[in-house]
Amino acid sequence: MKQEECIALLMQHGVKPTANRIVVLKALAQAGRPMSLTELEYRILSIDKSGVFRSLMQFREHHLVHVIEDGSGGVRYELCHSHGHGADDDLHLHFYCERCKRTFCLSDTPVPVVTLPEGFTVTTVNYMVKGICPDCR
């Protein structure tokens, strides 16, 4: 992702495009899969852990990243392809490989519809499937 594209995406989501935020956004885009904070730290040596974390929290607040439980008790951050900062319209499944510990997006797999009883309100959904990925099989 080019710098101009990063700036445009940040602004589309209502996030001020600072140098650190652009670097974090580029790292997420290049990864192409959900990344843990530790994985991002190793990719981004020019920003300390708290700087990366602050950027991720800003992105989360503005629906620029998904925060998913990765199946191992940790969290991963994934670039969201929603169309603005008002809501997340990029809901999809994730697959956690129990052998290599990687998390994959299953964007083309239909998301099951869940009907809740009256009075319940959904704020977030985390669809995680666990198993063994093709590389580890």
PDB file of C-alpha atoms in Angstrom:
ATOM      1  CA  MET A   1       0.000   0.000   0.000  1.00  0.00           C
ATOM      2  CA  LYS A   2       1.432   3.344  -1.043  1.00  0.00           C
ATOM      3  CA  GLN A   3       1.706   6.275   1.353  1.00  0.00           C
ATOM      4  CA  GLU A   4      -1.021   8.229  -0.494  1.00  0.00           C
ATOM      5  CA  GLU A   5      -3.388   5.254  -0.178  1.00  0.00           C
ATOM      6  CA  CYS A   6      -2.635   4.984   3.544  1.00  0.00           C
ATOM      7  CA  ILE A   7      -3.339   8.669   4.080  1.00  0.00           C
ATOM      8  CA  ALA A   8      -6.609   8.440   2.121  1.00  0.00           C
ATOM      9  CA  LEU A   9      -7.733   5.359   4.083  1.00  0.00           C
ATOM     10  CA  LEU A  10      -6.898   6.962   7.431  1.00  0.00           C
ATOM     11  CA  MET A  11      -8.786  10.120   6.511  1.00  0.00           C
ATOM     12  CA  GLN A  12     -11.762   8.097   5.205  1.00  0.00           C
ATOM     13  CA  HIS A  13     -11.998   6.586   8.693  1.00  0.00           C
ATOM     14  CA  GLY A  14     -11.592   9.914  10.495  1.00  0.00           C
ATOM     15  CA  VAL A  15      -8.032   9.187  11.713  1.00  0.00           C
ATOM     16  CA  LYS A  16      -5.351  11.880  11.529  1.00  0.00           C
ATOM     17  CA  PRO A  17      -2.538  10.522   9.298  1.00  0.00           C
ATOM     18  CA  THR A  18       0.585  10.750  11.481  1.00  0.00           C
ATOM     19  CA  ALA A  19       3.908   9.155  10.538  1.00  0.00           C
ATOM     20  CA  ASN A  20       3.491   6.347  13.113  1.00  0.00           C
ATOM     21  CA  ARG A  21      -0.058   5.550  12.031  1.00  0.00           C
ATOM     22  CA  ILE A  22       1.006   5.338   8.393  1.00  0.00           C
ATOM     23  CA  VAL A  23       3.808   2.903   9.300  1.00  0.00           C
ATOM     24  CA  VAL A  24       1.447   0.703  11.354  1.00  0.00           C
ATOM     25  CA  LEU A  25      -1.186   0.752   8.602  1.00  0.00           C
ATOM     26  CA  LYS A  26       1.392  -0.237   5.969  1.00  0.00           C
ATOM     27  CA  ALA A  27       2.593  -3.137   8.147  1.00  0.00           C
ATOM     28  CA  LEU A  28      -0.970  -4.429   8.564  1.00  0.00           C
ATOM     29  CA  ALA A  29      -1.649  -4.115   4.833  1.00  0.00           C
ATOM     30  CA  GLN A  30       1.582  -5.921   3.911  1.00  0.00           C
ATOM     31  CA  ALA A  31       0.899  -8.751   6.362  1.00  0.00           C
ATOM     32  CA  GLY A  32      -2.333  -9.709   4.638  1.00  0.00           C
ATOM     33  CA  ARG A  33      -3.461 -11.623   7.723  1.00  0.00           C
ATOM     34  CA  PRO A  34      -4.307 -10.848  11.346  1.00  0.00           C
ATOM     35  CA  MET A  35      -1.202  -9.932  13.378  1.00  0.00           C
ATOM     36  CA  SER A  36      -0.534  -9.901  17.121  1.00  0.00           C
ATOM     37  CA  LEU A  37       0.987  -6.853  18.792  1.00  0.00           C
ATOM     38  CA  THR A  38       4.242  -8.801  19.211  1.00  0.00           C
ATOM     39  CA  GLU A  39       4.353  -9.718  15.519  1.00  0.00           C
ATOM     40  CA  LEU A  40       3.796  -6.073  14.596  1.00  0.00           C
ATOM     41  CA  GLU A  41       6.566  -4.991  16.993  1.00  0.00           C
ATOM     42  CA  TYR A  42       9.027  -7.263  15.180  1.00  0.00           C
ATOM     43  CA  ARG A  43       7.952  -5.878  11.804  1.00  0.00           C
ATOM     44  CA  ILE A  44       8.050  -2.240  12.937  1.00  0.00           C
ATOM     45  CA  LEU A  45      11.391  -1.572  14.579  1.00  0.00           C
ATOM     46  CA  SER A  46      11.108   2.216  14.291  1.00  0.00           C
ATOM     47  CA  ILE A  47       8.188   2.532  16.759  1.00  0.00           C
ATOM     48  CA  ASP A  48       8.072   1.284  20.347  1.00  0.00           C
ATOM     49  CA  LYS A  49       5.376  -1.099  21.586  1.00  0.00           C
ATOM     50  CA  SER A  50       3.264   1.628  23.176  1.00  0.00           C
ATOM     51  CA  GLY A  51       3.285   3.670  19.959  1.00  0.00           C
ATOM     52  CA  VAL A  52       2.134   0.675  17.910  1.00  0.00           C
ATOM     53  CA  PHE A  53      -0.542  -0.111  20.518  1.00  0.00           C
ATOM     54  CA  ARG A  54      -1.839   3.484  20.594  1.00  0.00           C
ATOM     55  CA  SER A  55      -2.167   3.461  16.800  1.00  0.00           C
ATOM     56  CA  LEU A  56      -4.041   0.152  16.907  1.00  0.00           C
ATOM     57  CA  MET A  57      -6.453   1.471  19.544  1.00  0.00           C
ATOM     58  CA  GLN A  58      -7.100   4.571  17.426  1.00  0.00           C
ATOM     59  CA  PHE A  59      -7.708   2.326  14.398  1.00  0.00           C
ATOM     60  CA  ARG A  60     -10.070   0.149  16.428  1.00  0.00           C
ATOM     61  CA  GLU A  61     -12.081   3.115  17.619  1.00  0.00           C
ATOM     62  CA  HIS A  62     -12.568   4.247  14.013  1.00  0.00           C
ATOM     63  CA  HIS A  63     -13.329   0.774  12.546  1.00  0.00           C
ATOM     64  CA  LEU A  64     -10.045   0.589  10.644  1.00  0.00           C
ATOM     65  CA  VAL A  65      -9.001  -2.712  12.272  1.00  0.00           C
ATOM     66  CA  HIS A  66     -10.790  -5.800  13.486  1.00  0.00           C
ATOM     67  CA  VAL A  67      -9.669  -7.031  16.879  1.00  0.00           C
ATOM     68  CA  ILE A  68     -10.139 -10.775  16.978  1.00  0.00           C
ATOM     69  CA  GLU A  69      -9.514 -13.404  19.608  1.00  0.00           C
ATOM     70  CA  ASP A  70      -7.103 -15.699  17.805  1.00  0.00           C
ATOM     71  CA  GLY A  71      -8.086 -19.022  19.325  1.00  0.00           C
ATOM     72  CA  SER A  72      -5.034 -19.271  21.587  1.00  0.00           C
ATOM     73  CA  GLY A  73      -6.088 -16.740  24.215  1.00  0.00           C
ATOM     74  CA  GLY A  74      -4.446 -13.784  22.464  1.00  0.00           C
ATOM     75  CA  VAL A  75      -5.696 -11.015  20.220  1.00  0.00           C
ATOM     76  CA  ARG A  76      -4.786 -10.134  16.668  1.00  0.00           C
ATOM     77  CA  TYR A  77      -5.361  -7.037  14.612  1.00  0.00           C
ATOM     78  CA  GLU A  78      -6.467  -7.083  11.011  1.00  0.00           C
ATOM     79  CA  LEU A  79      -6.967  -4.286   8.539  1.00  0.00           C
ATOM     80  CA  CYS A  80     -10.686  -3.739   8.086  1.00  0.00           C
ATOM     81  CA  HIS A  81     -12.082  -3.069   4.650  1.00  0.00           C
ATOM     82  CA  SER A  82     -15.211  -1.277   5.834  1.00  0.00           C
ATOM     83  CA  HIS A  83     -16.211   1.873   4.048  1.00  0.00           C
ATOM     84  CA  GLY A  84     -16.015   4.418   6.849  1.00  0.00           C
ATOM     85  CA  HIS A  85     -15.571   5.051  10.543  1.00  0.00           C
ATOM     86  CA  GLY A  86     -19.252   4.773  11.484  1.00  0.00           C
ATOM     87  CA  ALA A  87     -19.604   0.988  11.373  1.00  0.00           C
ATOM     88  CA  ASP A  88     -17.813  -2.214  10.493  1.00  0.00           C
ATOM     89  CA  ASP A  89     -19.289  -3.749   7.345  1.00  0.00           C
ATOM     90  CA  ASP A  90     -16.419  -6.197   6.762  1.00  0.00           C
ATOM     91  CA  LEU A  91     -17.570  -9.169   8.838  1.00  0.00           C
ATOM     92  CA  HIS A  92     -15.926 -12.488   7.872  1.00  0.00           C
ATOM     93  CA  LEU A  93     -14.700 -15.795   9.292  1.00  0.00           C
ATOM     94  CA  HIS A  94     -11.203 -16.533  10.606  1.00  0.00           C
ATOM     95  CA  PHE A  95      -9.311 -19.816  10.842  1.00  0.00           C
ATOM     96  CA  TYR A  96      -6.738 -20.527  13.566  1.00  0.00           C
ATOM     97  CA  CYS A  97      -4.173 -23.244  12.820  1.00  0.00           C
ATOM     98  CA  GLU A  98      -3.501 -25.182  15.995  1.00  0.00           C
ATOM     99  CA  ARG A  99      -0.152 -26.369  14.658  1.00  0.00           C
ATOM    100  CA  CYS A 100       1.592 -23.227  13.273  1.00  0.00           C
ATOM    101  CA  LYS A 101      -0.450 -20.784  15.409  1.00  0.00           C
ATOM    102  CA  ARG A 102      -1.301 -18.538  12.433  1.00  0.00           C
ATOM    103  CA  THR A 103      -4.695 -16.939  11.907  1.00  0.00           C
ATOM    104  CA  PHE A 104      -6.154 -16.693   8.400  1.00  0.00           C
ATOM    105  CA  CYS A 105      -9.031 -14.662   6.955  1.00  0.00           C
ATOM    106  CA  LEU A 106     -11.729 -16.673   5.240  1.00  0.00           C
ATOM    107  CA  SER A 107     -13.261 -13.724   3.406  1.00  0.00           C
ATOM    108  CA  ASP A 108     -15.084 -15.853   0.820  1.00  0.00           C
ATOM    109  CA  THR A 109     -16.772 -18.128   3.363  1.00  0.00           C
ATOM    110  CA  PRO A 110     -20.362 -17.052   4.113  1.00  0.00           C
ATOM    111  CA  VAL A 111     -20.902 -15.775   7.647  1.00  0.00           C
ATOM    112  CA  PRO A 112     -23.657 -17.664   9.474  1.00  0.00           C
ATOM    113  CA  VAL A 113     -26.630 -15.544  10.513  1.00  0.00           C
ATOM    114  CA  VAL A 114     -27.339 -15.625  14.236  1.00  0.00           C
ATOM    115  CA  THR A 115     -30.787 -14.626  15.435  1.00  0.00           C
ATOM    116  CA  LEU A 116     -30.806 -13.412  19.014  1.00  0.00           C
ATOM    117  CA  PRO A 117     -33.740 -13.455  21.413  1.00  0.00           C
ATOM    118  CA  GLU A 118     -35.683 -10.252  21.913  1.00  0.00           C
ATOM    119  CA  GLY A 119     -33.884  -7.693  24.058  1.00  0.00           C
ATOM    120  CA  PHE A 120     -30.338  -8.728  23.068  1.00  0.00           C
ATOM    121  CA  THR A 121     -28.162  -6.317  21.075  1.00  0.00           C
ATOM    122  CA  VAL A 122     -25.029  -7.324  19.149  1.00  0.00           C
ATOM    123  CA  THR A 123     -21.971  -5.096  19.563  1.00  0.00           C
ATOM    124  CA  THR A 124     -19.339  -7.382  18.068  1.00  0.00           C
ATOM    125  CA  VAL A 125     -19.016 -10.832  16.521  1.00  0.00           C
ATOM    126  CA  ASN A 126     -15.961 -13.093  16.407  1.00  0.00           C
ATOM    127  CA  TYR A 127     -16.220 -16.067  14.057  1.00  0.00           C
ATOM    128  CA  MET A 128     -13.207 -18.328  14.649  1.00  0.00           C
ATOM    129  CA  VAL A 129     -12.756 -21.829  13.273  1.00  0.00           C
ATOM    130  CA  LYS A 130      -9.867 -23.934  14.638  1.00  0.00           C
ATOM    131  CA  GLY A 131      -8.012 -26.774  12.987  1.00  0.00           C
ATOM    132  CA  ILE A 132      -4.970 -27.491  10.809  1.00  0.00           C
ATOM    133  CA  CYS A 133      -4.096 -25.285   7.801  1.00  0.00           C
ATOM    134  CA  PRO A 134      -3.102 -26.758   4.396  1.00  0.00           C
ATOM    135  CA  ASP A 135       0.597 -25.911   4.955  1.00  0.00           C
ATOM    136  CA  CYS A 136       0.677 -27.922   8.201  1.00  0.00           C
ATOM    137  CA  ARG A 137      -1.443 -30.839   7.030  1.00  0.00           C
TER     138      ARG A 137
END
